[in-house]
Amino acid sequence: MLTVLRHIVMRFTAHSRFADAVKFLVSEVKSAMRADVCSIYLLNPQRSAYVLAATDGLNPAKVGNAVLALDQGLVGFVGRRAEPINLQNAPSHREFHYIQGSGEEAFHAFLGVPIIHQRRVLGVLVVQQSDARKFDEAEEAFLVTLAAQLATVVSHAEAVGDSALPQISDANRVDACFVGVPGAPGIAIGTAVVIHPVANLEAVPERQTDDIVVELLSLERAIAQVRQDISNIIEQFSDSLPKQELALFDAYLHMLDENALAGDIRAEVRLGQWAQGALKKVIDEHVSRFALMEDPYLRERGADLKDLGLQILAHLQNIRQKKTVFPKDTVLVAEEVTPAMLANIPTERLGAIVSTKGSGNSHVAILARAMGIPAVMGAIDLPTYQVENEVLLVDGHYGEVFASPSKKRIELSRELIAQEKVFDEELMQLKDVPCVTKDGWRILLWVNIGLSSDLTRSLDRGAEGIGLFRTEIPFMSQDRFPTEAEQRVIYREHMAAFEPRPVTMRTLDVGGDKSLSYFPINEDNPFLGWRGIRVTLDHPEIFLVQVRAMLKANAGLEGILRIMLPMISSLSELTAAKALINRAYDEVTEEGFEVKRPSIGVMIEVPAAVYQARALARESDFLAVGSNDLTQYMLAVDRNNPRVAQLYRDVHPAVILALRDVARAAHIENKPLGICGEFAGTPVGAVLLMAMGYHVLSMNATHLPKVKWVIRQINRSDAQRMLAKVLQMQSAEAVSGYMFQQLTDAGLGRVLPHHHT
Ligand code: PEP
Ligand code: MG
C-alpha cells in the first residue's frame, strides 16, 4: 500500500492542470482501495456548499452540479466535524442525504475524510462501496494521507483561480494571496520568472508544448551531450577500469538508443508533451517496471535509468536556462533564491524577489534590502510552477504575494508606490546634513555593503563610512577562493570610493546559510557549526591572504581600516585572530608597503560574547553588535526558517536587555560601539539604540535616509524616556505597540509600514 501511495502522490502532484490531477486521483484511489466509488467534493465559499468536483463511480454528469449545503448529508457532516467518518451502512445514518440521479443508492460502506489546509476545511474526499463493510484502519490512514496532499493542490488551484474549480466566484478568484514574511520593503508589480532547481526529475511538471519541433531538437541535443559525456568516460577509463564496469557504460549508451529510451521520449513529445515532461514520464514508467522485478541486479538498473534521466534533464535545463530572458520588472521566483542568482540578473530589470524558502533575516533578504528591491521570503504555499509568466504583485512590507491581482488592488498599489517615491525623493534632500537629534546628540550612520553596485547608492545617500563589508559576497560569485591580488582590487575600490571615511572590513564569514560552491560544508546544524571565525582560524592561510589584501588595499589612504571578526564566542579566538593580523601586518610592511595598523573589532553575535563584552572590549579597539545573529541565538530561532519567523523578534525584551548590556560594557571600557544588524535600520531600533548610546548605526543604504529623518526629529531625552519604559516591558508585542504609538504621536508615522488595506 505504501508504494502505491507514493506512486499516486508523485504522479498526482506532477499534473499541472487541476482538473487532470483530481480526475487522476479519484480513479487511482478507487482502484487502489478496490472501492466502487471515489469522489471529491469541494467547498464553494460563495454558495456555502460542497460541489462534486470529480468522481469515479457516481454519475459523471453530476460533476459541477451536485451541490450539498454545509449542513446537508454525510459530506457536510465530515466537513463540520473536520474528522474522518467511517460507516458500514451509510444510507441508514441520520445525516445521509441522497442526491437525485447520482446513482448513490447502491452503496453502503462510506469513508469520508476532510481536506484541510492551514486549519480550513476545503472539501471532502469520499470512497464508497456496495458491500456493507467498514473500511479498515490502514485504508483510513491511506485516505487521510492523500487528503493532506490534495489540500495543498486545492489551495493552490483556488489561489491561482483555476477555472476547473467548481464555481469559484470571481470574488474569490482575484487577489489570491500567498503569505510569506517581509523580506525587503516596497511594493512591485511584474512578471514572474521562475528559476527551477537543477535536475530534479520529481519536480518536473507535465506541460503541453505548441512547438514540438523545438522540443524535439533540444531533446536530441541533450541526449547527444549525455552520449558524449559517457563516451568521454569510457575513453578516459578504458585502461584503468575492469571490463565489467566498462560494459555498464556501454549499456548506458544502449539505453539511449532510438529503440530504447530516446524513441520512447520522442514519441511522448510528438504527442505534445514538452521534452522535460516526456523525459520524466518515460523514466518513471521504466523505473517502476524495474522496481517490480524480482532479480536484485535488475532492480538496481532502475537506479541507473534514473541517473541517466537526470543527466539528460540537466542538459535540457541548461539549454533552457541559457535562454532565460528577464523582462522589465521581473519578479524573480525560486524555491530558494540565492545571492548568486541575484548576481546573474541585470539589476535594472529586477522588480521584486519571491522565495518560498528562507525568512526576513536570510542573507538574500538582506541583500535585497541593500539593493532596494521588494522581497517576500518563505511564501511556502506559492505554486512556483504555476505562476511562471503570470503577473504578480509583491508587497514586501507585509510579506504578501498576490497572483492574478484585481484591478482595484493594482490601482491601490500603484498609488502607494507613487507615494513612496515622493517620500524617497524628499529624503534624498537630507544627504549632506549630519545625523543629529533635536537636542544636539550626534550619531554616525554607516552602511553595510557587499555587492559593488551598493557603492554609488551608499554614497548618494550620505553614508559616513562602511560599518560592515560582507567580504564573503565577492567570494560567493567566484568558482575558487579569490587571490590576494584579486581581493585587494575589490577592497581598494571601496576604500578609495569612501576615502577619507572609515571602512570596516569583516573577515570571511562563511558557514551557516552562506556557502561557497567550491568549499562545501555539510553539517546537521550549520548555524551552530563551523562558521565565521571558526573556519578562518582553522584555515590561517585563507585568513592571512585576506588580511594582507585588506592592509595593502588601505596603503596610502587616509581612511582608517577597521578589521572586524565575526562569530567570536570566546576570548581565545580574539587573541588568535589578533596574532594572525599582526603577523600579516609584519609581512606586509616587510614587503615594503606603508600601512597603518588597523583597528581590530569584535562582533557581538553570540550570547556568550554579551556576557564577556567587557573583556572583549578591553582586548580590542571596538565592538559591533551583529543583531541578526544575536537575535537568532538569544531566542533560539533559526533566522532562515519561515515556520518560526513569527518568533524572531528583535524587539524581544531579552534582546533589548542584551543590547543595553553590551552598550554599558563598551561605555565602561570607553570603546567605540556600533551595531550592524538589521535592527539598526528600523525606526524603532534606531531610536532605542541611539538612546542606549550606540555611536554608530550601520545599515543598508536603502534604510539610511529614513533613519536620519527620524533621528533628526526627535530629542535624545525623549528617546531615553521611551527606552526606560521599554526596559520594563515583558513582551515583544508590548514593545512594538508602544514604540509605534510613540513614533506616530511624534509625527513620524510615515516611516512605519503603511496600514493594511
Ligand atoms: C549580524 O549577524 O547581525 C550581521 C550583521 O552579520 P550577518 O547578517 O552577515 O550574519
Ligand atoms: Mg552575523
mmCIF file of N, CA, C and O and ligand atoms in Angstrom, residues 363 366 468 470 472 506 509 514 531 603 605 625-630 639 676-678, ligand 1:
data_model
loop_
_atom_site.group_PDB
_atom_site.id
_atom_site.type_symbol
_atom_site.label_atom_id
_atom_site.label_comp_id
_atom_site.label_asym_id
_atom_site.label_seq_id
_atom_site.Cartn_x
_atom_site.Cartn_y
_atom_site.Cartn_z
ATOM 1 N N HIS A 363 20.259 35.902 4.271
ATOM 2 C CA HIS A 363 21.168 36.849 3.622
ATOM 3 C C HIS A 363 20.634 37.375 2.298
ATOM 4 O O HIS A 363 20.926 38.500 1.920
ATOM 5 N N ILE A 366 18.569 40.312 3.119
ATOM 6 C CA ILE A 366 19.432 41.440 3.481
ATOM 7 C C ILE A 366 19.997 42.106 2.219
ATOM 8 O O ILE A 366 20.002 43.329 2.088
ATOM 9 N N LEU A 468 30.044 47.682 7.760
ATOM 10 C CA LEU A 468 30.151 46.233 7.581
ATOM 11 C C LEU A 468 30.337 45.950 6.099
ATOM 12 O O LEU A 468 29.453 46.232 5.293
ATOM 13 N N ARG A 470 30.604 42.903 3.901
ATOM 14 C CA ARG A 470 30.453 41.444 3.949
ATOM 15 C C ARG A 470 31.363 40.844 2.888
ATOM 16 O O ARG A 470 30.947 40.637 1.750
ATOM 17 N N GLU A 472 32.324 38.031 2.241
ATOM 18 C CA GLU A 472 32.014 36.723 1.643
ATOM 19 C C GLU A 472 31.227 36.875 0.334
ATOM 20 O O GLU A 472 31.218 35.957 -0.481
ATOM 21 N N ARG A 506 34.848 43.073 7.388
ATOM 22 C CA ARG A 506 34.670 41.873 8.202
ATOM 23 C C ARG A 506 35.450 40.739 7.553
ATOM 24 O O ARG A 506 35.384 40.557 6.330
ATOM 25 N N ASP A 509 33.083 35.415 6.494
ATOM 26 C CA ASP A 509 32.065 34.847 7.388
ATOM 27 C C ASP A 509 31.238 33.825 6.614
ATOM 28 O O ASP A 509 30.093 34.091 6.244
ATOM 29 N N LYS A 514 25.559 30.755 4.440
ATOM 30 C CA LYS A 514 26.389 31.319 3.376
ATOM 31 C C LYS A 514 27.446 30.290 2.983
ATOM 32 O O LYS A 514 28.365 30.023 3.752
ATOM 33 N N ARG A 531 31.491 28.071 11.391
ATOM 34 C CA ARG A 531 31.046 29.344 10.815
ATOM 35 C C ARG A 531 32.019 30.439 11.170
ATOM 36 O O ARG A 531 32.605 30.429 12.249
ATOM 37 N N MET A 603 32.747 41.360 16.733
ATOM 38 C CA MET A 603 31.289 41.352 16.568
ATOM 39 C C MET A 603 30.665 40.620 17.741
ATOM 40 O O MET A 603 31.111 39.534 18.110
ATOM 41 N N GLU A 605 27.776 38.622 18.503
ATOM 42 C CA GLU A 605 26.700 37.931 17.778
ATOM 43 C C GLU A 605 26.200 36.712 18.526
ATOM 44 O O GLU A 605 25.226 36.091 18.131
ATOM 45 N N VAL A 625 27.769 45.124 17.326
ATOM 46 C CA VAL A 625 26.799 44.052 17.544
ATOM 47 C C VAL A 625 26.255 43.579 16.203
ATOM 48 O O VAL A 625 25.855 44.395 15.368
ATOM 49 N N GLY A 626 26.244 42.273 15.992
ATOM 50 C CA GLY A 626 25.566 41.690 14.831
ATOM 51 C C GLY A 626 24.220 41.207 15.349
ATOM 52 O O GLY A 626 24.088 40.072 15.800
ATOM 53 N N SER A 627 23.238 42.092 15.316
ATOM 54 C CA SER A 627 21.982 41.749 15.994
ATOM 55 C C SER A 627 21.196 40.675 15.252
ATOM 56 O O SER A 627 20.336 40.024 15.831
ATOM 57 N N ASN A 628 21.494 40.476 13.970
ATOM 58 C CA ASN A 628 20.770 39.411 13.254
ATOM 59 C C ASN A 628 21.073 38.060 13.872
ATOM 60 O O ASN A 628 20.173 37.274 14.177
ATOM 61 N N ASP A 629 22.359 37.803 14.038
ATOM 62 C CA ASP A 629 22.725 36.529 14.641
ATOM 63 C C ASP A 629 22.452 36.536 16.140
ATOM 64 O O ASP A 629 22.011 35.532 16.697
ATOM 65 N N LEU A 630 22.683 37.668 16.778
ATOM 66 C CA LEU A 630 22.462 37.697 18.225
ATOM 67 C C LEU A 630 21.000 37.354 18.545
ATOM 68 O O LEU A 630 20.707 36.577 19.452
ATOM 69 N N ARG A 639 17.233 31.959 11.803
ATOM 70 C CA ARG A 639 16.852 33.162 11.056
ATOM 71 C C ARG A 639 16.365 32.868 9.651
ATOM 72 O O ARG A 639 15.838 33.747 8.962
ATOM 73 N N CYS A 676 25.524 46.542 13.476
ATOM 74 C CA CYS A 676 25.332 46.450 12.027
ATOM 75 C C CYS A 676 24.287 45.411 11.652
ATOM 76 O O CYS A 676 24.198 45.000 10.505
ATOM 77 N N GLY A 677 23.465 44.998 12.605
ATOM 78 C CA GLY A 677 22.355 44.113 12.250
ATOM 79 C C GLY A 677 21.216 44.946 11.688
ATOM 80 O O GLY A 677 21.229 46.182 11.751
ATOM 81 N N GLU A 678 20.212 44.263 11.166
ATOM 82 C CA GLU A 678 19.096 44.946 10.513
ATOM 83 C C GLU A 678 18.296 45.839 11.457
ATOM 84 O O GLU A 678 17.649 46.789 11.045
HETATM 85 C C1 PEP B 1 24.504 40.082 12.004
HETATM 86 O O1 PEP B 1 24.531 38.900 12.289
HETATM 87 O O2 PEP B 1 23.773 40.907 12.565
HETATM 88 C C2 PEP B 1 25.364 40.612 10.930
HETATM 89 C C3 PEP B 1 25.461 41.891 10.711
HETATM 90 O O3 PEP B 1 26.004 39.691 10.167
HETATM 91 P P1 PEP B 1 25.289 38.802 9.043
HETATM 92 O O4 PEP B 1 23.888 39.285 8.874
HETATM 93 O O5 PEP B 1 26.097 38.952 7.794
HETATM 94 O O6 PEP B 1 25.369 37.445 9.618
#
